[in-house]
mmCIF file of C-alpha atoms in Angstrom:
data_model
loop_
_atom_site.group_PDB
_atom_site.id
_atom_site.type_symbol
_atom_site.label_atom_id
_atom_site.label_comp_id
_atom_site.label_asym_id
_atom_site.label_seq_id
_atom_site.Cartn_x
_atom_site.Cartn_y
_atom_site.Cartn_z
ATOM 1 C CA UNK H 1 14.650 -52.910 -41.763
ATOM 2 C CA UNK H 2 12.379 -51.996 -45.012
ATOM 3 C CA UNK H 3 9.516 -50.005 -44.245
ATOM 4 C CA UNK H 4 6.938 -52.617 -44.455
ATOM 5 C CA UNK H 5 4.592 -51.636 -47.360
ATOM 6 C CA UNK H 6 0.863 -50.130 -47.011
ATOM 7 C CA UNK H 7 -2.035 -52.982 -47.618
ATOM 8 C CA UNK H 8 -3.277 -52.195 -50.674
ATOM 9 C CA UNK H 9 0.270 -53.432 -52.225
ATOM 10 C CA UNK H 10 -0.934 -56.800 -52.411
ATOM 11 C CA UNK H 11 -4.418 -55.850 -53.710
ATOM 12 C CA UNK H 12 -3.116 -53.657 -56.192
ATOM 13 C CA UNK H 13 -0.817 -56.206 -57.878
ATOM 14 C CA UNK H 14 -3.366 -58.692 -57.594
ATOM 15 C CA UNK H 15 -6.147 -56.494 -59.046
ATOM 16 C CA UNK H 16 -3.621 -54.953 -61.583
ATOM 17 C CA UNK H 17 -1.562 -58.007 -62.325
ATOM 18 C CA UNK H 18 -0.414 -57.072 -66.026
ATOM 19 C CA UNK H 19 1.520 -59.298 -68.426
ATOM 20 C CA UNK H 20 5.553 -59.177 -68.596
ATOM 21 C CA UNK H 21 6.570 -55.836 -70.375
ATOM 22 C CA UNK H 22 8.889 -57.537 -72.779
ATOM 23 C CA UNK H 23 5.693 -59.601 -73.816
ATOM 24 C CA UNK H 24 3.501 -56.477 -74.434
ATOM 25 C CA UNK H 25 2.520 -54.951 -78.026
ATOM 26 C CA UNK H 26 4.376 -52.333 -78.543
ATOM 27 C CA UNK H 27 2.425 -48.669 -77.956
ATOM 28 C CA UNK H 28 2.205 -46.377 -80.823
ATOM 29 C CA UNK H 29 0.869 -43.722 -78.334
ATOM 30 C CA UNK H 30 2.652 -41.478 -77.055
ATOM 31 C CA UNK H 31 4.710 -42.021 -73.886
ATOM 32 C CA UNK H 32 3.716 -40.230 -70.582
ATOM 33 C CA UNK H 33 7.143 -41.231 -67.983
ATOM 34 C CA UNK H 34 6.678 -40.346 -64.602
ATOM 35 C CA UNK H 35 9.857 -40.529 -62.660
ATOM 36 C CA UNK H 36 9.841 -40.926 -59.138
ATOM 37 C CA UNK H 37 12.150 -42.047 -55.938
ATOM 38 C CA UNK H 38 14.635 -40.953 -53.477
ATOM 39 C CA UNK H 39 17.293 -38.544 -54.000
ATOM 40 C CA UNK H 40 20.467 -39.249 -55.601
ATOM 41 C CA UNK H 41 19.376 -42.773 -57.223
ATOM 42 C CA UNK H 42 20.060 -42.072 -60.822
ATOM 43 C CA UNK H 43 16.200 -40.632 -61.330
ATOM 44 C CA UNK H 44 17.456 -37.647 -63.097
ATOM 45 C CA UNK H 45 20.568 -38.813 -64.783
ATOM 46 C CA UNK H 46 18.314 -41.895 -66.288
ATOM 47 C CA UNK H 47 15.789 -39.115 -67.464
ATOM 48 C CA UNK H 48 18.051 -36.964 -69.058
ATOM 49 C CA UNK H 49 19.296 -39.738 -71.071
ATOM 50 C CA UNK H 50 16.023 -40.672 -71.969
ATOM 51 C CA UNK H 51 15.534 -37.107 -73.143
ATOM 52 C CA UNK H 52 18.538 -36.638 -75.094
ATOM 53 C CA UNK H 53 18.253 -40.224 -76.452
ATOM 54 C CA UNK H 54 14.848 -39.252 -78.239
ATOM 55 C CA UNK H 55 16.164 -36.237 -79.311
ATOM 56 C CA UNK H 56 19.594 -37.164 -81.198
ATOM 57 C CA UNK H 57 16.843 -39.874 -82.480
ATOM 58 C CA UNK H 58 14.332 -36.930 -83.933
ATOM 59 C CA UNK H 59 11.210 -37.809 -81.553
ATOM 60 C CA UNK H 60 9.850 -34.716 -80.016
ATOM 61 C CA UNK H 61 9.474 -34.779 -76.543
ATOM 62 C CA UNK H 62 8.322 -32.633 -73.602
ATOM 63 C CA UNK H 63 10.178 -32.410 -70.580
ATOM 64 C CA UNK H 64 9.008 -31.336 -67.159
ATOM 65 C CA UNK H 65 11.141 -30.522 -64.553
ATOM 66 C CA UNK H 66 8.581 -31.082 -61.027
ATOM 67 C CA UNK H 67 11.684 -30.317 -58.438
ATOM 68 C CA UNK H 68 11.068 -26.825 -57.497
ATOM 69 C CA UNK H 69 13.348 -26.757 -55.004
ATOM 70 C CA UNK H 70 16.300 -28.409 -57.095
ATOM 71 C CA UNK H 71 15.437 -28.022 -60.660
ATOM 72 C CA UNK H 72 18.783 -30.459 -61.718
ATOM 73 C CA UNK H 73 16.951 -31.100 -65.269
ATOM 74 C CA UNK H 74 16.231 -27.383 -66.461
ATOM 75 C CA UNK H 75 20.027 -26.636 -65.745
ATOM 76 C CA UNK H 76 21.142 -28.724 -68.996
ATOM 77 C CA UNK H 77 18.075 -28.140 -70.770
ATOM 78 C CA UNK H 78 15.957 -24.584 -70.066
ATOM 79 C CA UNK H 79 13.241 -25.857 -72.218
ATOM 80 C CA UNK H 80 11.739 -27.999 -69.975
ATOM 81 C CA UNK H 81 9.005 -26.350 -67.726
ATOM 82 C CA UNK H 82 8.425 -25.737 -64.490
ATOM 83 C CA UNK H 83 5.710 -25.366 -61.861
ATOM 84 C CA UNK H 84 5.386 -21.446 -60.731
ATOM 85 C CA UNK H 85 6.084 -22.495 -56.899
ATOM 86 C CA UNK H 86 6.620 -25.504 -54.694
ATOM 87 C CA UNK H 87 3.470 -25.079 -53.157
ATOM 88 C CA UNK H 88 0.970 -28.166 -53.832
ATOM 89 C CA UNK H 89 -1.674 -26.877 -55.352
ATOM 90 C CA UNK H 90 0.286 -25.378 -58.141
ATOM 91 C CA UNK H 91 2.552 -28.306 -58.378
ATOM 92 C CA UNK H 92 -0.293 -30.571 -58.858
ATOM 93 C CA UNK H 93 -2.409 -27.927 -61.300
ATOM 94 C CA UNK H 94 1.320 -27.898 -63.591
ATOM 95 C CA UNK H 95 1.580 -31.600 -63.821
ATOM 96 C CA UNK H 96 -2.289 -31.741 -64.953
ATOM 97 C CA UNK H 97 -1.531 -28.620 -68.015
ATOM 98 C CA UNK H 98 1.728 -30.451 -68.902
ATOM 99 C CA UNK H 99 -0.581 -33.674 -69.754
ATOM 100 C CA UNK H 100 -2.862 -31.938 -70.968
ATOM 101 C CA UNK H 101 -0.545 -29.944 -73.129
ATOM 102 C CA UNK H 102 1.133 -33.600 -74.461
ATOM 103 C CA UNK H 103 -2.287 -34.959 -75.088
ATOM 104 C CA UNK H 104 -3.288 -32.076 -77.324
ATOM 105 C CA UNK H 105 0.207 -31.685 -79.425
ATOM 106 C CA UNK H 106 0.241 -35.641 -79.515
ATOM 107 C CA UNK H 107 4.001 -35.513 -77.842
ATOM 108 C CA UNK H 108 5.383 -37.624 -75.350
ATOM 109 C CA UNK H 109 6.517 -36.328 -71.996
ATOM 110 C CA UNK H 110 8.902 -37.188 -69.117
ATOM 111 C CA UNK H 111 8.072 -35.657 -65.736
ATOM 112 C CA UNK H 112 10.765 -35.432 -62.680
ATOM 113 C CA UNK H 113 9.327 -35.018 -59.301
ATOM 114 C CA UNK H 114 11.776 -34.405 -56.734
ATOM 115 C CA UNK H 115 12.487 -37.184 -53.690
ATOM 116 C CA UNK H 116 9.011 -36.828 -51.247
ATOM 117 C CA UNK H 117 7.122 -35.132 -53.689
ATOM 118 C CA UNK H 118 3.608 -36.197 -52.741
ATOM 119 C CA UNK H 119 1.929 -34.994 -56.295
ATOM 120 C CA UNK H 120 1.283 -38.409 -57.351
ATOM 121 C CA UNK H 121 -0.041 -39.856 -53.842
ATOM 122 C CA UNK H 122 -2.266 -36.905 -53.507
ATOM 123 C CA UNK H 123 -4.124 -37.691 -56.649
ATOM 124 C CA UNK H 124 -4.268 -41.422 -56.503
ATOM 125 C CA UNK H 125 -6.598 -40.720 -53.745
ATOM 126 C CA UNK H 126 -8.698 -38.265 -55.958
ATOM 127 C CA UNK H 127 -8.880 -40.336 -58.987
ATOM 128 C CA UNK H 128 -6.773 -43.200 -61.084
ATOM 129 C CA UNK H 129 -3.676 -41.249 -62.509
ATOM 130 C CA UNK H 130 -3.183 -44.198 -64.720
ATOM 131 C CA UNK H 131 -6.755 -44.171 -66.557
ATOM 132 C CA UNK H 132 -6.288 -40.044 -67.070
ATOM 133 C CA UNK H 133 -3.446 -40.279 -68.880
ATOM 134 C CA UNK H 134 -4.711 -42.999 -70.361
ATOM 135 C CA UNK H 135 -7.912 -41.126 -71.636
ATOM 136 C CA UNK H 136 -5.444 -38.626 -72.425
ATOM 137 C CA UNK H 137 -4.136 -40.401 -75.197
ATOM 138 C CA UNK H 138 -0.748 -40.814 -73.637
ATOM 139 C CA UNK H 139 1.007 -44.313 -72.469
ATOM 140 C CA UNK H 140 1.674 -44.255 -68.904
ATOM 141 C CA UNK H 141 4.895 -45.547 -67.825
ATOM 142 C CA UNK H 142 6.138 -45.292 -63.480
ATOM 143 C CA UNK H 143 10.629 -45.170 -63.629
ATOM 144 C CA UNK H 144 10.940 -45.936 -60.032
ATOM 145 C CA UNK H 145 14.828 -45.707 -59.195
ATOM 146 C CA UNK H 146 15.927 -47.177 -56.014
ATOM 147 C CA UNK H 147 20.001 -48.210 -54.825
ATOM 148 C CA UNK H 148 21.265 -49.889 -51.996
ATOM 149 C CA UNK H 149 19.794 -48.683 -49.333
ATOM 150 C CA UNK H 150 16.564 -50.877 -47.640
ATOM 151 C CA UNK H 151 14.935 -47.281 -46.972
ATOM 152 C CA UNK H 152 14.703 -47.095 -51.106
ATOM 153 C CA UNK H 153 12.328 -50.451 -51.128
ATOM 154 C CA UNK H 154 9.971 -48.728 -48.785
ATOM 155 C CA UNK H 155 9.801 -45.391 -51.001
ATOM 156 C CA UNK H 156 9.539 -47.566 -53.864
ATOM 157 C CA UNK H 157 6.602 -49.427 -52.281
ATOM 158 C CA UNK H 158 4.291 -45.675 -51.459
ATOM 159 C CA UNK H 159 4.659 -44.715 -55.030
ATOM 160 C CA UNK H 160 3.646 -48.209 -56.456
ATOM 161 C CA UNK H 161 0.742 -48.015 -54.171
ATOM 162 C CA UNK H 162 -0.340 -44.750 -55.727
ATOM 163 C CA UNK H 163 0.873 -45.018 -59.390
ATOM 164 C CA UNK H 164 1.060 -48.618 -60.829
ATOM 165 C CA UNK H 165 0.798 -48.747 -64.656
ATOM 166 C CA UNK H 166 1.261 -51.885 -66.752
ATOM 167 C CA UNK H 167 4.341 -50.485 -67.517
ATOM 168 C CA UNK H 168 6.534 -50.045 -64.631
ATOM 169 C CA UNK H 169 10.439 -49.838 -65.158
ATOM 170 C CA UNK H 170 12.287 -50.160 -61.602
ATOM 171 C CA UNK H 171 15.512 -48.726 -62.157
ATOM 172 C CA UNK H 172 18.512 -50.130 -59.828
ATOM 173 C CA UNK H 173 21.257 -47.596 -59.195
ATOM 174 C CA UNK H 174 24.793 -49.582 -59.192
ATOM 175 C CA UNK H 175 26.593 -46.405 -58.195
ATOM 176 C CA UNK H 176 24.393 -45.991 -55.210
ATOM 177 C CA UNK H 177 25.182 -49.207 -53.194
ATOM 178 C CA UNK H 178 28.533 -48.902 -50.932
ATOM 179 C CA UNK H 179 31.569 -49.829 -52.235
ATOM 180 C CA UNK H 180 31.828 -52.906 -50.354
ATOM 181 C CA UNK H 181 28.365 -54.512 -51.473
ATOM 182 C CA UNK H 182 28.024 -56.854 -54.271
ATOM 183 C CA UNK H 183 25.170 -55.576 -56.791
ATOM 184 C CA UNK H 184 24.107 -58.765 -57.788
ATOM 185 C CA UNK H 185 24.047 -60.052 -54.179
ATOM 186 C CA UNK H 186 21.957 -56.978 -52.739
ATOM 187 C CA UNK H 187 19.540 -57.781 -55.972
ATOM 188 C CA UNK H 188 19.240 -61.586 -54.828
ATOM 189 C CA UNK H 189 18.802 -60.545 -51.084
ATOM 190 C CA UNK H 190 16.040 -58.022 -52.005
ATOM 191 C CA UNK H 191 14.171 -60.164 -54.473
ATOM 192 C CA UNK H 192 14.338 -63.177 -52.142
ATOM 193 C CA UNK H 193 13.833 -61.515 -48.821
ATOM 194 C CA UNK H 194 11.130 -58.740 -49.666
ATOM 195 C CA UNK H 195 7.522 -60.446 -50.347
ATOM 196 C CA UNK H 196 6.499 -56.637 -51.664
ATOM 197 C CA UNK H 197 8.973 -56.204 -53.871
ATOM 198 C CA UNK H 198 8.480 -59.844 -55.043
ATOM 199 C CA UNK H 199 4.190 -59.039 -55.982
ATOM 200 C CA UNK H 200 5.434 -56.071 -57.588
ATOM 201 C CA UNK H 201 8.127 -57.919 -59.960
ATOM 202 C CA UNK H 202 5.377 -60.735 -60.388
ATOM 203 C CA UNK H 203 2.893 -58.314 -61.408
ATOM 204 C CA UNK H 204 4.929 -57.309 -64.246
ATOM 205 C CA UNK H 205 7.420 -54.511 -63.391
ATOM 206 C CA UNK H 206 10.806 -54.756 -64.820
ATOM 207 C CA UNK H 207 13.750 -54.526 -62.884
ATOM 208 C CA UNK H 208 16.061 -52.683 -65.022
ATOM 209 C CA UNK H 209 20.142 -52.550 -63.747
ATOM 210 C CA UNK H 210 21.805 -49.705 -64.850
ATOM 211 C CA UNK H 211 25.538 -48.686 -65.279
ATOM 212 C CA UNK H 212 27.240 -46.811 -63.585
ATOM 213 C CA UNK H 213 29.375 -43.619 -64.879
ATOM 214 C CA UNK H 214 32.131 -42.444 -63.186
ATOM 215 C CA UNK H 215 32.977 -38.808 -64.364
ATOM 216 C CA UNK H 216 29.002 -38.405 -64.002
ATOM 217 C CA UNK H 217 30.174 -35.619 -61.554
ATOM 218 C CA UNK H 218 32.678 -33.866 -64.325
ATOM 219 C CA UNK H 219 28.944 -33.434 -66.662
ATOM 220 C CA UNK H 220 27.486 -32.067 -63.866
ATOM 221 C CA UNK H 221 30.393 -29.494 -62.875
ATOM 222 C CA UNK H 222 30.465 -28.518 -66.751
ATOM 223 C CA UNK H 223 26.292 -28.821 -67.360
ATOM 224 C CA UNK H 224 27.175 -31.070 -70.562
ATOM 225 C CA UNK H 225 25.028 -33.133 -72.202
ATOM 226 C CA UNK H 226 25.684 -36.573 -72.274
ATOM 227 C CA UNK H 227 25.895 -36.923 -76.338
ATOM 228 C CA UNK H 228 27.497 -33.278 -76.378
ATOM 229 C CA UNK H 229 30.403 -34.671 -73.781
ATOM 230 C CA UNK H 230 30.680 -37.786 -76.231
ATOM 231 C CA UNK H 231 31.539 -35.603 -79.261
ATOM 232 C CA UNK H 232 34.271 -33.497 -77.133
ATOM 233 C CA UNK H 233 31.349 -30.786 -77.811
ATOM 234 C CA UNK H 234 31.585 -27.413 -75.489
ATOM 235 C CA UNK H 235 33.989 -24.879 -73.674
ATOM 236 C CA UNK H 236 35.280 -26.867 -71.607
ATOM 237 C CA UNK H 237 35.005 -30.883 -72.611
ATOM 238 C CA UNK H 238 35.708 -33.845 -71.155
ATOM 239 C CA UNK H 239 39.233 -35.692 -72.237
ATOM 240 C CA UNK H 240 39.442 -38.567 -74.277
ATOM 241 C CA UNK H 241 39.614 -41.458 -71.484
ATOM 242 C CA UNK H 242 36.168 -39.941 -69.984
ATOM 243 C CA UNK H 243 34.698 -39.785 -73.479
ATOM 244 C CA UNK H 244 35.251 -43.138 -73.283
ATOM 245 C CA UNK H 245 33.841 -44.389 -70.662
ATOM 246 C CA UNK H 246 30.658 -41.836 -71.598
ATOM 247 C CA UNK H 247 30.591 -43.528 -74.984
ATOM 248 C CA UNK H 248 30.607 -47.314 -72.656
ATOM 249 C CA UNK H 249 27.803 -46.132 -70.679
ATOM 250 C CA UNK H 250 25.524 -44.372 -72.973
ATOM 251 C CA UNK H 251 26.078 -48.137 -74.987
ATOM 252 C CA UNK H 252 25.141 -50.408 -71.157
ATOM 253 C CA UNK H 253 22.311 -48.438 -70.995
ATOM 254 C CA UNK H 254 21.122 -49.115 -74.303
ATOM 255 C CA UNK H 255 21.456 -53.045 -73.673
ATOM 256 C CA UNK H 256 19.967 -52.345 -70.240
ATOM 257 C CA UNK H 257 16.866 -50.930 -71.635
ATOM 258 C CA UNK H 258 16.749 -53.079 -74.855
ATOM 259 C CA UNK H 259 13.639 -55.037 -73.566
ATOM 260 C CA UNK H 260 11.434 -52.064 -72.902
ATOM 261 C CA UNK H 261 12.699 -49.634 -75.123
ATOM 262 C CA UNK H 262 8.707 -49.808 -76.673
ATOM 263 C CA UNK H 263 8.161 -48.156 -73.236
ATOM 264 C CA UNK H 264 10.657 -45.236 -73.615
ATOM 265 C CA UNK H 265 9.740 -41.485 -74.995
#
C-alpha cells in the first residue's frame, strides 16, 4: 500500500496549481535545485550529471553536498560544501548560508539532502522555502526521484507537501524497479491508481524517465566523472564497450530532460 498522503496535498496543488513546465518562460535567474527522496533512486547520480553537465558547458555552479552521514557527491567533487555536523540546527543554518551565498555571487546551486532528511519539512512549517529563494533572486526548482517501490510515492508525497515550486521535476528511476516489472506499466499503474500523485502531475510537475546505466557501479568503484569516464580520462578508465554505453546514457538523459532543460543549473 502507498502511504496515503497528508491533507494539505490537495490544497496545495489546488492553491499552487502552476502552468505545464514545458509551457513556462524560460528563467534567466539563477537556478536553486533542491534534490530530495529515498535512498538509492538515482537522486545523486541525476545531480552529479546536472553538475558536470553545466560545467563542461562553462556555467558556474555551486554544489552542496547536505548528506552528512554519506557525503556520495563531495567524493567526485571536494568542492562542494558541507554542513559542519548532522545535527539539525547546523544542517538547516548551512542550507540557509549556501542560498545566501548563491544569491549574493548570482550562481546557481544544487543541494543533496540525504533520504529522511527533514531540513526542508522543518522549514516549510517556519516559513515558505519557495518565496525565500525566490526573494533570493534564485529559481527554485524540487528533483524528487522516486523507483519502483509504492513506499517512494509516499516519500514523494511529504516533500511535495513541504516544498512545491512551479517547477517540480519528478525523476523516475528505471534501474530501481525489479527486474521483472515493466517501467512503463508501473508508470501507468501509479498515474492511474494514485489520486495524489495524479493532483501533483496536474498541478504541473513533470514526470521525467530516466535511463538507466549499467557500469554506474564501475564510476563509483573508480570515483570518475561521468564526462571524464567518456573520454577514457583517469588511472584507471573504463573500456571501450562501457564508454559506450556512458556516451548512450549521458545522450537519453539529454532527450529525457530536453523539455525542462530552462529548469536545469
Amino acid at each position: 500500500m502507498v502511504n496515503p498522503s497528508p491533507n494539505e496535498t490537495d490544497e496545495k496543488t489546488q492553491k499552487d496549481a502552476p502552468q505545464n513546465l514545458s509551457d513556462c518562460d524560460k528563467s534567466s535567474k539563477p537556478i536553486c535545485l533542491i534534490g530530495g527522496g529515498r535512498g538509492g533512486r538515482g537522486k545523486t547520480s541525476t545531480q552529479r550529471w546536472l553538475y558536470e553537465r553545466a560545467h563542461n558547458a562553462g556555467r558556474s555552479v555551486l554544489l552542496a553536498d547536505g548528506d552528512h552521514t554519506n557525503q556520495s557527491l563531495r567524493g567526485f567533487f571536494p568542492e562542494a560544501s558541507s554542513p559542519p555536523s548532522a545535527e539539525p540546527a547546523a544542517v538547516g543554518a548551512w542550507f540557509e548560508a549556501e542560498i545566501e551565498r548563491a544569491s549574493t555571487t548570482a550562481q546557481s546551486l544544487i543541494v543533496d539532502f540525504g533520504g529522511g532528511d527533514q531540513t526542508i519539512k522543518k522549514m516549510s512549517r517556519e516559513l515558505s522555502l519557495v518565496e525565500s529563494i525566490q526573494e533570493a533572486g534564485l529559481t527554485p526548482v524540487a528533483l524528487y526521484c522516486i523507483g519502483g517501490d509504492p513506499d517512494d510515492l509516499g516519500a514523494l508525497y511529504s516533500l511535495y507537501d513541504a516544498f512545491a515550486p512551479p517547477a517540480t521535476l519528478i525523476v523516475f528511476s528505471r534501474f530501481a524497479l525489479p527486474s521483472h516489472i515493466d517501467a512503463v506499466s508501473w508508470l501507468e499503474t501509479a498515474v492511474s491508481q494514485h489520486e495524489p500523485f495524479q493532483a501533483i502531475l496536474n498541478a504541473g510537475a513533470e514526470l521525467v524517465p530516466v535511463p538507466t546505466l549499467s557500469c554506474a557501479h564501475r564510476l563509483s568503484e573508480r570515483r570518475l566523472k561521468f564526462f571524464d569516464a567518456l573520454s577514457g580520462a583517469g588511472s584507471n578508465p573504463l573500456g571501450v564497450f562501457d564508454r559506450q554505453r556512458v556516451q548512450t546514457w549521458m545522450r537519453e538523459m539529454e532527450t529525457s530532460f530536453a523539455r525542462v532543460t530552462h529548469y536545469l543549473p
